[in-house]
Coordinates of C-alpha atoms in Angstrom, one line a residue:
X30 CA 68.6 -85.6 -3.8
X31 CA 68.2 -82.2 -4.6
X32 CA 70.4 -80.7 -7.2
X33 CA 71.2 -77.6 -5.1
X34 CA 75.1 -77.7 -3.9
X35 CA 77.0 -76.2 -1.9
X36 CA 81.0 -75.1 -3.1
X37 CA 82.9 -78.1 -3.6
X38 CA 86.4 -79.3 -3.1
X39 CA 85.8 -81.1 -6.6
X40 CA 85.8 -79.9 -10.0
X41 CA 81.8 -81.1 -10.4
X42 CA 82.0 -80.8 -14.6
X43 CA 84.4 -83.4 -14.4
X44 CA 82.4 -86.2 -12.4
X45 CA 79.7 -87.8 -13.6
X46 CA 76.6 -86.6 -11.8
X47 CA 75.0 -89.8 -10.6
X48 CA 78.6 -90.8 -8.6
X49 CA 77.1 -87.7 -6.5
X50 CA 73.4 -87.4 -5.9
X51 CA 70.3 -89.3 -7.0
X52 CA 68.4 -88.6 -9.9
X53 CA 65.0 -89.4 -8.7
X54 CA 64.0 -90.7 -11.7
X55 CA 60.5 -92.6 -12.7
X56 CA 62.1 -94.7 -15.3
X57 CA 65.8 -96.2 -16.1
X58 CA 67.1 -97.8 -19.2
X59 CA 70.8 -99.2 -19.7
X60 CA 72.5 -100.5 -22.7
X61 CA 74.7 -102.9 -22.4
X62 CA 76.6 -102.0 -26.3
X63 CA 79.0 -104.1 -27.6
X64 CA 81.1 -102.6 -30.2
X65 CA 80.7 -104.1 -34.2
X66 CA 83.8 -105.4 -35.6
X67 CA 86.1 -104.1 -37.7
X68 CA 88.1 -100.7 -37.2
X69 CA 85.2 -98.1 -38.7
X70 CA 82.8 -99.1 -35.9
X71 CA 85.6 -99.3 -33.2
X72 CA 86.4 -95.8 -34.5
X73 CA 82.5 -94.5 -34.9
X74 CA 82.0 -95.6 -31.4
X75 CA 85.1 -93.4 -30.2
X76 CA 83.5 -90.7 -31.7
X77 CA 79.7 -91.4 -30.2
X78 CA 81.5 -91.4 -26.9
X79 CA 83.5 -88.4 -27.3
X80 CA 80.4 -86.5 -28.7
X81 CA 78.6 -87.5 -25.1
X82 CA 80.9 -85.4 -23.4
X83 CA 80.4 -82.2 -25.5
X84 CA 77.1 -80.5 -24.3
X85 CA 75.5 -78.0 -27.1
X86 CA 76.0 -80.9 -30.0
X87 CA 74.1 -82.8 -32.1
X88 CA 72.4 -85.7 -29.8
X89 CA 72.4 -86.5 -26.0
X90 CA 75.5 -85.3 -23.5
X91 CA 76.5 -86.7 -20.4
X92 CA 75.2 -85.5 -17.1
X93 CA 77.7 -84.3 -14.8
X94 CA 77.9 -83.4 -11.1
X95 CA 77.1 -79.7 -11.6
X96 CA 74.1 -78.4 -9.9
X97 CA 70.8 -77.7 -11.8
X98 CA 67.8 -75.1 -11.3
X99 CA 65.6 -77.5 -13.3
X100 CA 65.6 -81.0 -13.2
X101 CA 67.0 -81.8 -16.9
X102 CA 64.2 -84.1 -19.2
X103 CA 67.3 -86.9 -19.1
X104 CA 69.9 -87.6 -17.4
X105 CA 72.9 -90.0 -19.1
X106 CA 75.9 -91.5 -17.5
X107 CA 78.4 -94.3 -19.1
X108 CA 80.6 -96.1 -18.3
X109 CA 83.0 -99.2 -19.9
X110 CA 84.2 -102.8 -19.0
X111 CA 87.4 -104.2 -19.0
X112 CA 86.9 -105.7 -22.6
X113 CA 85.6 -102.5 -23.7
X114 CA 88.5 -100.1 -22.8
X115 CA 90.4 -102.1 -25.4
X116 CA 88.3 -102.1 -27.5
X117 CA 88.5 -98.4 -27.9
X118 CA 92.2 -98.6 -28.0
X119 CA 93.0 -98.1 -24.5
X120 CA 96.7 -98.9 -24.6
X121 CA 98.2 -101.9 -22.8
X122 CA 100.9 -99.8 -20.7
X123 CA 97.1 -98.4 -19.3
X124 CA 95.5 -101.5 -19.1
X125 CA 98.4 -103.6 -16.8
X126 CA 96.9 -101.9 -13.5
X127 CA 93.8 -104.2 -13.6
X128 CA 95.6 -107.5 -14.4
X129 CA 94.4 -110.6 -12.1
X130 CA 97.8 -111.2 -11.1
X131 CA 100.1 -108.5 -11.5
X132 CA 97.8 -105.4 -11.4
X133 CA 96.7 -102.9 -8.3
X134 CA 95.0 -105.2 -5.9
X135 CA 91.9 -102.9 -5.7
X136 CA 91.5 -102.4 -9.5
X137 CA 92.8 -106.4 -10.2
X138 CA 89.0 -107.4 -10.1
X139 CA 87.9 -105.0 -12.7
X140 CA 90.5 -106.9 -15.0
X141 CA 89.3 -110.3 -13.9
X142 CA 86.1 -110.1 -14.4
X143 CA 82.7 -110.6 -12.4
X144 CA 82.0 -113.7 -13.8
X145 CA 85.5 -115.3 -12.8
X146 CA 85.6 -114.1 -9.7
X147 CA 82.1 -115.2 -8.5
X148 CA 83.1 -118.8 -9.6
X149 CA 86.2 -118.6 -7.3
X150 CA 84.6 -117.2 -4.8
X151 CA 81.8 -118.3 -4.2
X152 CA 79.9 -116.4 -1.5
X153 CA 80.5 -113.3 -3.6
X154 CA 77.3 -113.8 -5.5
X155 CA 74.5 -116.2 -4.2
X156 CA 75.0 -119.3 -5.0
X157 CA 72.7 -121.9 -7.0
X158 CA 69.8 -119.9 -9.4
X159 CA 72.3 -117.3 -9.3
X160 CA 75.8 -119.1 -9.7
X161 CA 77.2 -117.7 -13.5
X162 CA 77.1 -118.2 -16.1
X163 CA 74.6 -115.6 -16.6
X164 CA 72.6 -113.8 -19.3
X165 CA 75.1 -111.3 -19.4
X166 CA 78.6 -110.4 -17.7
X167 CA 81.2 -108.3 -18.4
X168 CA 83.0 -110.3 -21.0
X169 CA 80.3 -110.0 -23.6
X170 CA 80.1 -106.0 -23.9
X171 CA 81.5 -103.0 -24.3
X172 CA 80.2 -100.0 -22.7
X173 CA 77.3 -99.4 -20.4
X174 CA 75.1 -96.3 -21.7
X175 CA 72.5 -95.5 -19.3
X176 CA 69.6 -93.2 -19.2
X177 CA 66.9 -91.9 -16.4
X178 CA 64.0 -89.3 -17.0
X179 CA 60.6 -88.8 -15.6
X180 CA 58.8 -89.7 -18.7
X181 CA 58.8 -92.7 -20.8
X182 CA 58.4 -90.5 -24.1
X183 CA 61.9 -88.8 -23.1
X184 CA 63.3 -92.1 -23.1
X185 CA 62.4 -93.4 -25.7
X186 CA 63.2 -90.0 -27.5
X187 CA 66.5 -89.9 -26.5
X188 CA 66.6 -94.5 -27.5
X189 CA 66.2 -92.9 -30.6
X190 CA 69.0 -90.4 -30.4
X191 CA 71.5 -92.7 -29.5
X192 CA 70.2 -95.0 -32.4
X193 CA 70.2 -92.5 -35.4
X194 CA 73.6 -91.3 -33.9
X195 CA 75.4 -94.8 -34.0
X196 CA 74.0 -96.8 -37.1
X197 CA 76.1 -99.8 -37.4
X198 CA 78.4 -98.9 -34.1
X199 CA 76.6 -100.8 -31.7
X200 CA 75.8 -104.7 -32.2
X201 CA 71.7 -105.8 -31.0
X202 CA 71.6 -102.2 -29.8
X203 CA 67.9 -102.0 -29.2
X204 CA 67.3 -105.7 -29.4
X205 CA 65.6 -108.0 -26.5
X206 CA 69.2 -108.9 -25.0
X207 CA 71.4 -106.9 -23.0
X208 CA 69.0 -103.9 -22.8
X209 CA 67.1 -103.3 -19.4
X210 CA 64.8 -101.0 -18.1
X211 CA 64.0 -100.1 -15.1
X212 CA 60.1 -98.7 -13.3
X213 CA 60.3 -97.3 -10.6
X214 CA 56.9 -97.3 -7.8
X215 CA 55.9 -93.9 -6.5
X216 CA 56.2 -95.4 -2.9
X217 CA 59.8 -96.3 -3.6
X218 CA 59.3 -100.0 -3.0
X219 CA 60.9 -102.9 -4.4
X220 CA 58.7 -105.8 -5.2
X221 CA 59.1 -108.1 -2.1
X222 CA 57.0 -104.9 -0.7
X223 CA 60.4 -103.0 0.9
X224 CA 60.5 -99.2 0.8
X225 CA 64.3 -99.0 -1.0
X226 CA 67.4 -96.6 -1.5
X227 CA 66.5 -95.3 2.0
X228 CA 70.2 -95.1 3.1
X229 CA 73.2 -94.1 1.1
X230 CA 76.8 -93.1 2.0
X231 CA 77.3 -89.7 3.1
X232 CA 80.5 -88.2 1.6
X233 CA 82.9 -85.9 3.2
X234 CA 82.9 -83.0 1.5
X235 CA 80.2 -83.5 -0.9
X236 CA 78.9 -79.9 -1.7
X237 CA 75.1 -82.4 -1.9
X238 CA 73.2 -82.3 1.6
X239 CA 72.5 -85.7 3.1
X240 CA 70.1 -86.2 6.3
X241 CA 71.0 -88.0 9.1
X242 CA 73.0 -91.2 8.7
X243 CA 72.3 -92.4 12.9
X244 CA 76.4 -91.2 13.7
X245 CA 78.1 -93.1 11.2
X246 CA 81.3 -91.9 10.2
X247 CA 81.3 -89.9 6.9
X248 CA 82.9 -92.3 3.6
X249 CA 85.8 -90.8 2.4
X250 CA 85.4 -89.0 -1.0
X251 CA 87.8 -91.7 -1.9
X252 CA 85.5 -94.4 -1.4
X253 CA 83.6 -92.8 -4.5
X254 CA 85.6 -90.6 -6.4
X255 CA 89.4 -91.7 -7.0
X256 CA 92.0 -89.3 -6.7
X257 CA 90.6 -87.1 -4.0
X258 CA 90.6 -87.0 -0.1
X259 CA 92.8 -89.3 1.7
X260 CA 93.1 -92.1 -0.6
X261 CA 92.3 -94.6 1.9
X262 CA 92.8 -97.4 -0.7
X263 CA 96.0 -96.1 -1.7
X264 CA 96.7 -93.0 -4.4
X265 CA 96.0 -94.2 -8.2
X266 CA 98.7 -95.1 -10.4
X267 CA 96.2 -95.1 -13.3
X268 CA 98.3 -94.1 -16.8
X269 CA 98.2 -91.5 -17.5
X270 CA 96.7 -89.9 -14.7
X271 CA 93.2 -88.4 -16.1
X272 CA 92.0 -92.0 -16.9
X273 CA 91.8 -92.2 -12.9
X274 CA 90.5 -89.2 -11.8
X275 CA 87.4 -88.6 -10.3
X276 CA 86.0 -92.4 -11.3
X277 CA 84.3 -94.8 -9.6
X278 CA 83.8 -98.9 -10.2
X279 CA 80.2 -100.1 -10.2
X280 CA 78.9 -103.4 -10.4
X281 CA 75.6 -104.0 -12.8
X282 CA 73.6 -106.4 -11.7
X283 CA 70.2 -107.4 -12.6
X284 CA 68.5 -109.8 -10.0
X285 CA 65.4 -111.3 -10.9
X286 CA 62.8 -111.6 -7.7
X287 CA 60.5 -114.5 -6.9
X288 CA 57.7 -112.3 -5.7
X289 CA 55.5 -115.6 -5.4
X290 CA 57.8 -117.9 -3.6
X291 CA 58.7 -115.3 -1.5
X292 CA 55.6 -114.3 -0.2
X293 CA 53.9 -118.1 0.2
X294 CA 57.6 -118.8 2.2
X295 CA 56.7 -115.9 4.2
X296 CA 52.7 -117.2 4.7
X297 CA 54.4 -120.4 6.0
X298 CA 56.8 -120.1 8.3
X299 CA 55.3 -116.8 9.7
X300 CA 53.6 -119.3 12.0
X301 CA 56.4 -121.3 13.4
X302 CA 58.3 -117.9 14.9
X303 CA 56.1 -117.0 18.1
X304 CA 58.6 -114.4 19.3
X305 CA 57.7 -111.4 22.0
X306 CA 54.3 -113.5 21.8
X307 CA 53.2 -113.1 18.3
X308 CA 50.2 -115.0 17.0
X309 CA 47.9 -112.7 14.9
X310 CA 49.1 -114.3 11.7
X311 CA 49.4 -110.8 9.7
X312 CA 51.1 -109.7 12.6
X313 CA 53.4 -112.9 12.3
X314 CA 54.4 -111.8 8.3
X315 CA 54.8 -108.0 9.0
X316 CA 57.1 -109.6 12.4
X317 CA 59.0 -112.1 10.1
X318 CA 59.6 -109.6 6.9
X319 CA 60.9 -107.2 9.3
X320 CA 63.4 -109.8 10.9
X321 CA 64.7 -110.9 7.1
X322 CA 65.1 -107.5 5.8
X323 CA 66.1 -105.5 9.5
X324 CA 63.5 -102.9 8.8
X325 CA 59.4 -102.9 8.3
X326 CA 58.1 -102.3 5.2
X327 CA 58.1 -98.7 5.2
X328 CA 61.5 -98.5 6.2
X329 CA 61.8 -98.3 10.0
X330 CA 64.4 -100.3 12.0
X331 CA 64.0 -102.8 14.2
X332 CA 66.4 -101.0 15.9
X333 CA 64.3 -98.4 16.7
X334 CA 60.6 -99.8 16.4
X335 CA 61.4 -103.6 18.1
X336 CA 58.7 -106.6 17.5
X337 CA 56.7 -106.3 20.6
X338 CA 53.9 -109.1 20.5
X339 CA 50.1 -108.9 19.1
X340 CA 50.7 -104.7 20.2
X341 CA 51.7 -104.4 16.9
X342 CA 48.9 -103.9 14.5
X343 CA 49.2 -105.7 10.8
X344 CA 50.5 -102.4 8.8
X345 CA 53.9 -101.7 9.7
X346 CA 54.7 -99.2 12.2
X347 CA 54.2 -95.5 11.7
X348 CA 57.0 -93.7 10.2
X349 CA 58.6 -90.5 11.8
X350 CA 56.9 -86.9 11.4
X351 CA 60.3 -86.4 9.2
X352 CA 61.3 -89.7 6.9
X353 CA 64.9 -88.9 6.8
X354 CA 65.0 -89.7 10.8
X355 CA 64.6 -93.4 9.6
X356 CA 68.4 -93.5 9.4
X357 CA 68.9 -92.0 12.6
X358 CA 70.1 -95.2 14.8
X359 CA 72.8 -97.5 15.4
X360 CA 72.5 -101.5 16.2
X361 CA 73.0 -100.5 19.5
X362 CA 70.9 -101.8 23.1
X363 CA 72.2 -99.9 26.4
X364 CA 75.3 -98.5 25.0
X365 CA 76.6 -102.3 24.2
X366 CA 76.4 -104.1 20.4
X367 CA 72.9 -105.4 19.5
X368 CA 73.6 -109.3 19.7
X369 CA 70.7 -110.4 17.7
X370 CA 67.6 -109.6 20.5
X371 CA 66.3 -106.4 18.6
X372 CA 68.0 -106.3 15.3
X373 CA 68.9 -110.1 13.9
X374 CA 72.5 -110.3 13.0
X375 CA 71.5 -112.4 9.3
X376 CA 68.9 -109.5 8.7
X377 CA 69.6 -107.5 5.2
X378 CA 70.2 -104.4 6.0
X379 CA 72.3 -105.2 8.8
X380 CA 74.5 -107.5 7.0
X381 CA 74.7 -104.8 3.6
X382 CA 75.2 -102.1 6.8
X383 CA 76.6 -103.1 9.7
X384 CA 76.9 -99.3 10.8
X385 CA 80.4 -99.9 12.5
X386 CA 82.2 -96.1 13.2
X387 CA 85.7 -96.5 14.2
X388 CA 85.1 -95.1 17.6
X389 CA 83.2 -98.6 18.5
X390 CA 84.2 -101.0 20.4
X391 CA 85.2 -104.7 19.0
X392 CA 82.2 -106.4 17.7
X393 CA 81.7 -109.8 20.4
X394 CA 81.6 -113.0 19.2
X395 CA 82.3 -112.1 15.9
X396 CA 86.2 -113.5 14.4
X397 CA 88.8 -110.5 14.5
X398 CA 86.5 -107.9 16.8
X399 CA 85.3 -105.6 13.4
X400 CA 84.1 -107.5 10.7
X401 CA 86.3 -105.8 8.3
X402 CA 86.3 -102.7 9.8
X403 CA 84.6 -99.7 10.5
X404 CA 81.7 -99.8 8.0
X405 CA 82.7 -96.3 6.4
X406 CA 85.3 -98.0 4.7
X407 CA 82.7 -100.7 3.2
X408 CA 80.0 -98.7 2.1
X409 CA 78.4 -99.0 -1.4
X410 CA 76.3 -96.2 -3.3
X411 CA 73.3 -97.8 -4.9
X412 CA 71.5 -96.5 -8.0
X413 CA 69.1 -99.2 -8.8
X414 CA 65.1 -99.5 -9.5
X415 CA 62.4 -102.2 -9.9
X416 CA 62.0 -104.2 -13.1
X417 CA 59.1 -105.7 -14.6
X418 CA 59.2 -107.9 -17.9
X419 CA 56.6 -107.1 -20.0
X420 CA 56.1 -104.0 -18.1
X421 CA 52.1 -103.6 -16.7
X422 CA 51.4 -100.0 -15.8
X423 CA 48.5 -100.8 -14.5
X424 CA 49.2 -104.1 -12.6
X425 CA 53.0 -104.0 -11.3
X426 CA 52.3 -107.4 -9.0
X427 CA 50.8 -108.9 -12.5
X428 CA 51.2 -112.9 -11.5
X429 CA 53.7 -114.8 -14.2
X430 CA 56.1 -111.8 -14.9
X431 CA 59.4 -111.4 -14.3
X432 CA 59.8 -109.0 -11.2
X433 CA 63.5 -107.8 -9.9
X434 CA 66.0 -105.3 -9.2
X435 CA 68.2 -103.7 -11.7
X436 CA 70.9 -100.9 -11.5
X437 CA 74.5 -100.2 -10.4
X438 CA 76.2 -100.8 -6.7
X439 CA 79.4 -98.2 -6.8
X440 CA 82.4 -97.9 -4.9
X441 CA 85.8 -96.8 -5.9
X442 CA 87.5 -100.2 -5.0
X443 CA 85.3 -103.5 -6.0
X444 CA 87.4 -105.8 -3.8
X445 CA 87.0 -103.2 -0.9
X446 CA 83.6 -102.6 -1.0
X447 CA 81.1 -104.5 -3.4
X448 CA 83.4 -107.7 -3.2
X449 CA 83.6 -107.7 0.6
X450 CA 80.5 -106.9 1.4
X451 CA 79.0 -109.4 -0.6
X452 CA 81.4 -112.2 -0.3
X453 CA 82.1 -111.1 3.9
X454 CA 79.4 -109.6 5.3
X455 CA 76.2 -111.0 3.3
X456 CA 77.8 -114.7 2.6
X457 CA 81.1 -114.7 5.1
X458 CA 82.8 -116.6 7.3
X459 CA 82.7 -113.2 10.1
X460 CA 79.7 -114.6 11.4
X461 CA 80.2 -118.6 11.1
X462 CA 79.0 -118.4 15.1
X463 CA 76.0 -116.1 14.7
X464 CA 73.8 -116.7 11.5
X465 CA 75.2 -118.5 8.3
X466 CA 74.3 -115.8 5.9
X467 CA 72.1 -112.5 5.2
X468 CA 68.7 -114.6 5.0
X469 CA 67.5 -112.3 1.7
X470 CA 70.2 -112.3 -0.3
X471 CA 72.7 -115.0 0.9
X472 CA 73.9 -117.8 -0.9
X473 CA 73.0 -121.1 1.3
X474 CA 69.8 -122.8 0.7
X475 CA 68.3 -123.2 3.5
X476 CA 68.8 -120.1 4.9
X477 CA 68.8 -119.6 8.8
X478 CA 66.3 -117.2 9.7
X479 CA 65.6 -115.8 13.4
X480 CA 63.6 -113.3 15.1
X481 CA 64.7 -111.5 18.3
X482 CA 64.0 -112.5 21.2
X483 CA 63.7 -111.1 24.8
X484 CA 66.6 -113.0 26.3
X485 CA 68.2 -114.2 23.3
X486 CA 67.9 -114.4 19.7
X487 CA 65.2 -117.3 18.6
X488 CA 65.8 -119.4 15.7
X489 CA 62.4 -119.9 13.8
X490 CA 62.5 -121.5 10.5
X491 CA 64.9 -122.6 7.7
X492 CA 64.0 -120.7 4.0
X493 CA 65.3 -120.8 0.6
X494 CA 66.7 -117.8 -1.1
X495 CA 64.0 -116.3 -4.1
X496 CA 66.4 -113.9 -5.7
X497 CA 68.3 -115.2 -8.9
X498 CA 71.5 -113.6 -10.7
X499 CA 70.1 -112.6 -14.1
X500 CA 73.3 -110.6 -15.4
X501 CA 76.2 -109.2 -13.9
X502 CA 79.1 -107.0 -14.9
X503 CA 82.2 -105.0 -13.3
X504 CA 82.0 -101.5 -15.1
X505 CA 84.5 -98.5 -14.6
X506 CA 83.1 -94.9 -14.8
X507 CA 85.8 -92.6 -15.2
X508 CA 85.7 -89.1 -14.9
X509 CA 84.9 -86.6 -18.3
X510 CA 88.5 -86.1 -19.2
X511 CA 89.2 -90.1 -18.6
X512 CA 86.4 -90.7 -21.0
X513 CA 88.0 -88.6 -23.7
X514 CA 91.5 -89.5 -23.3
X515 CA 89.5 -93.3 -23.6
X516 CA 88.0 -91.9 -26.9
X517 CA 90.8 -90.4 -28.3
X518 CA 94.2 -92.1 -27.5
X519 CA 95.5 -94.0 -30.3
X520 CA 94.6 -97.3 -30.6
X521 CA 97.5 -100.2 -30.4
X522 CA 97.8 -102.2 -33.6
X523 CA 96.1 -105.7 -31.9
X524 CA 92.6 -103.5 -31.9
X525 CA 91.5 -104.5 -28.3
X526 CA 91.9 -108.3 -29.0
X527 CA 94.1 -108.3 -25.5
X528 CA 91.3 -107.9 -23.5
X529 CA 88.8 -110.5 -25.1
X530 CA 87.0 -107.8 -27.8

């Protein structure tokens, strides 16, 4: 997204920029820091934090929402989990609104923990490979620190920054564990061979230009930025009230991808499927990849570029004269909800998306007409890039490493948004007459797979799913005076040992 803006409602020096607009960036690293023991390092670590937010000093400085004539060499964002706003002395009185029990319903989560909620809940994260415990969750850190820049040199100059800045703060802050980078490909693709980050939320009022979203109805700066627009999950009642204002909830996630498995799975059952007359066999894996993920590999919709037999040729189909006209459709057939016979109802992006507005009619066959409501109340901001351990420059698709996705998924309530969609529409029980779950990232093994049909959806072939959970975290980015009044409120006497530190 470009960094020009129009005026804004919002005070942009107080949010953090990448709750706002994309950075764009070739590379991505994020610390996961947990703070050393003892009072000095708790206190050295308020101060690290508090010097972030003051650009002109020594070191790195947060990037905010304020609009830039040159792209900056970094860009830096932070944020901190439950254990961690203890840890800095975040008083109890403050903490009480994310309590499991007794705490604000959409902030509650936060305070339980990812972890503890996935092992409740189980079709909140897939199941099996990626059932906690993890690598990493929210219980074993601190704060989140992460960076994104065009050139590996700037971050690793600005790794070594935050290093000479915070000797002795930070436990294992540069070690193997619980620091990930992130590569991203200059066709945008993830590694099952998707073109990604193709649709995000459009905010009302956001001074930052969006193209088309196909008629959706605008998210509520709500959705994204507490404190603002029509608080459609209910005002904060954050204490004191700056801790609130103008943040956001993300969830962390790093999911490791089995580019192998996925694409012999794919050579096999291509086969089997058959639909609108299919049997070039590279026509039958571009057909079936389409079907799992709702779009072709470049990025165009089913809904707008259907399967239609051997026609097809093996490369996906061309993309629009303008790219941004990608997002320009709805999951609709002659004015009546898609059933399944373009678009299938288990595929990805229609499951992550479902593209509801409030202005549509009831969704048929489907328990309670919407499926949690218009989908502008659902949607989730992603700010995520490929992964590849040890890193090949020159061979991403090296056999034998580890290939994923790693980043944030952001809304301003996690049981609203990240929570439902993952546990109702990717895993849920909305659909229990349709599909079983989204076949890419849903949680039952096998997964129901099916390709549209002429007449009626067809199922093809059972798969298994070849993403795995590596680490997971809840993480709370407030806005710049939240993460001041965090590093400078006076700590309670118990030092953050509440919460777990």
């Amino acid at each position: 997204m470009s960094g020009a803006a129009s005026a804004s409602p919002w005070p942009l020096e107080q949010i953090q920029g990448f709750l706002l607009r994309g950075y764009k960036a070739n590379f991505a690293r994020h610390f996961a820091l947990a703070v050393a023991e003892g009072d000095a390092a708790r206190d050295a670590a308020r101060d690290f934090v508090l010097g972030l937010t003051r650009p002109g000093t020594q070191g790195p400085h947060i990037t905010t929402a304020m609009p830039w004539t040159t792209k900056p060499e970094y860009c830096l964002n932070v944020g901190f989990t439950y254990r961690g706003l203890a840890r800095f002395g975040v008083p109890q009185a403050s903490l009480a609104i994310f309590d499991p029990i007794s705490g604000d319903p959409n902030y509650a989560a936060f305070g339980a923990g990812m972890a503890a909620l996935a092992e409740a809940s189980p079709g909140l994260n897939e199941a099996g490979a990626s059932a906690p415990p993890w690598e990493m969750s929210d219980t074993d850190f601190d704060l989140l620190l992460s960076i994104w820049t065009d050139d590996d040199q700037w971050r690793d100059h600005v790794t070594a920054q935050i290093q000479a800045l915070s000797p002795g703060t930070f436990r294992e802050l540069l070690g193997d564990h619980h620091v990930y980078d992130g590569h991203a490909f200059t066709t945008k693709k993830v590694y099952f061979g998707f073109e990604d980050s193709i649709s995000q939320p459009i905010i009302k009022d956001s001074p930052f230009t969006r193209p088309s979203d196909g008629g959706q109805d605008e998210a509520d700066s709500s959705a994204f930025l507490i404190g603002t627009g029509a608080n459609i999950y209910g005002a904060s009642a954050m204490t004191p009230p700056e801790l609130g204002l103008y943040g956001c909830f993300g969830a962390f996630l790093v999911i490791r991808q089995d580019v192998e498995a996925f694409e012999a799975q794919v050579a096999s059952v291509a086969p089997d499927l058959g639909a609108y007359g299919v049997s070039i066999f590279d026509v039958q894996k571009e057909a079936l990849m389409a079907s799992m993920c709702g779009r072709w590999r470049n990025g165009v919709s089913l809904a707008v570029y259907p399967i239609n037999g051997d026609n097809l040729p093996p490369d996906p189909p061309p993309s629009p004269p303008n790219p941004d006209m990608r997002n320009d459709f709805l999951y609709v057939v002659d004015g009546a909800p898609d059933q399944g016979n373009v678009c299938p109802i288990g595929s990805h992006m229609r499951r992550a998306n479902m593209r509801l507005r409030a202005s549509d009619p009831p969704f048929p066959g489907v328990s309670g007409g919407f499926p949690g409501g218009p989908s502008s109340f659902r949607r989730i901001m992603r700010r995520a890039m490929p992964y590849q351990i040890p890193y090949c420059p020159e061979d991403r698709d090296k056999p034998g490493t580890e290939r994923g996705l790693v980043g944030m998924f952001l809304g301003a309530s996690l049981m609203q948004q990240f929570n439902f969609v993952f546990g109702q529409w990717i895993n849920g029980p909305f659909f229990t007459d349709m599909e079983l779950a989204d076949c890419v990232m849903g949680a039952p093994d096998p997964l129901s797979i099916t390709v549209p049909g002429m007449e009626q959806p067809q199922v093809g072939a059972n798969v298994t799913s070849c993403v795995a959970m590596r680490a997971a975290a809840y993480v709370f980015y407030p806005g710049i005076e939240g993460i001041r009044y965090i590093a400078t409120v006076t700590p309670e006497p118990d030092g953050g040992k509440a919460a777990g530190a």
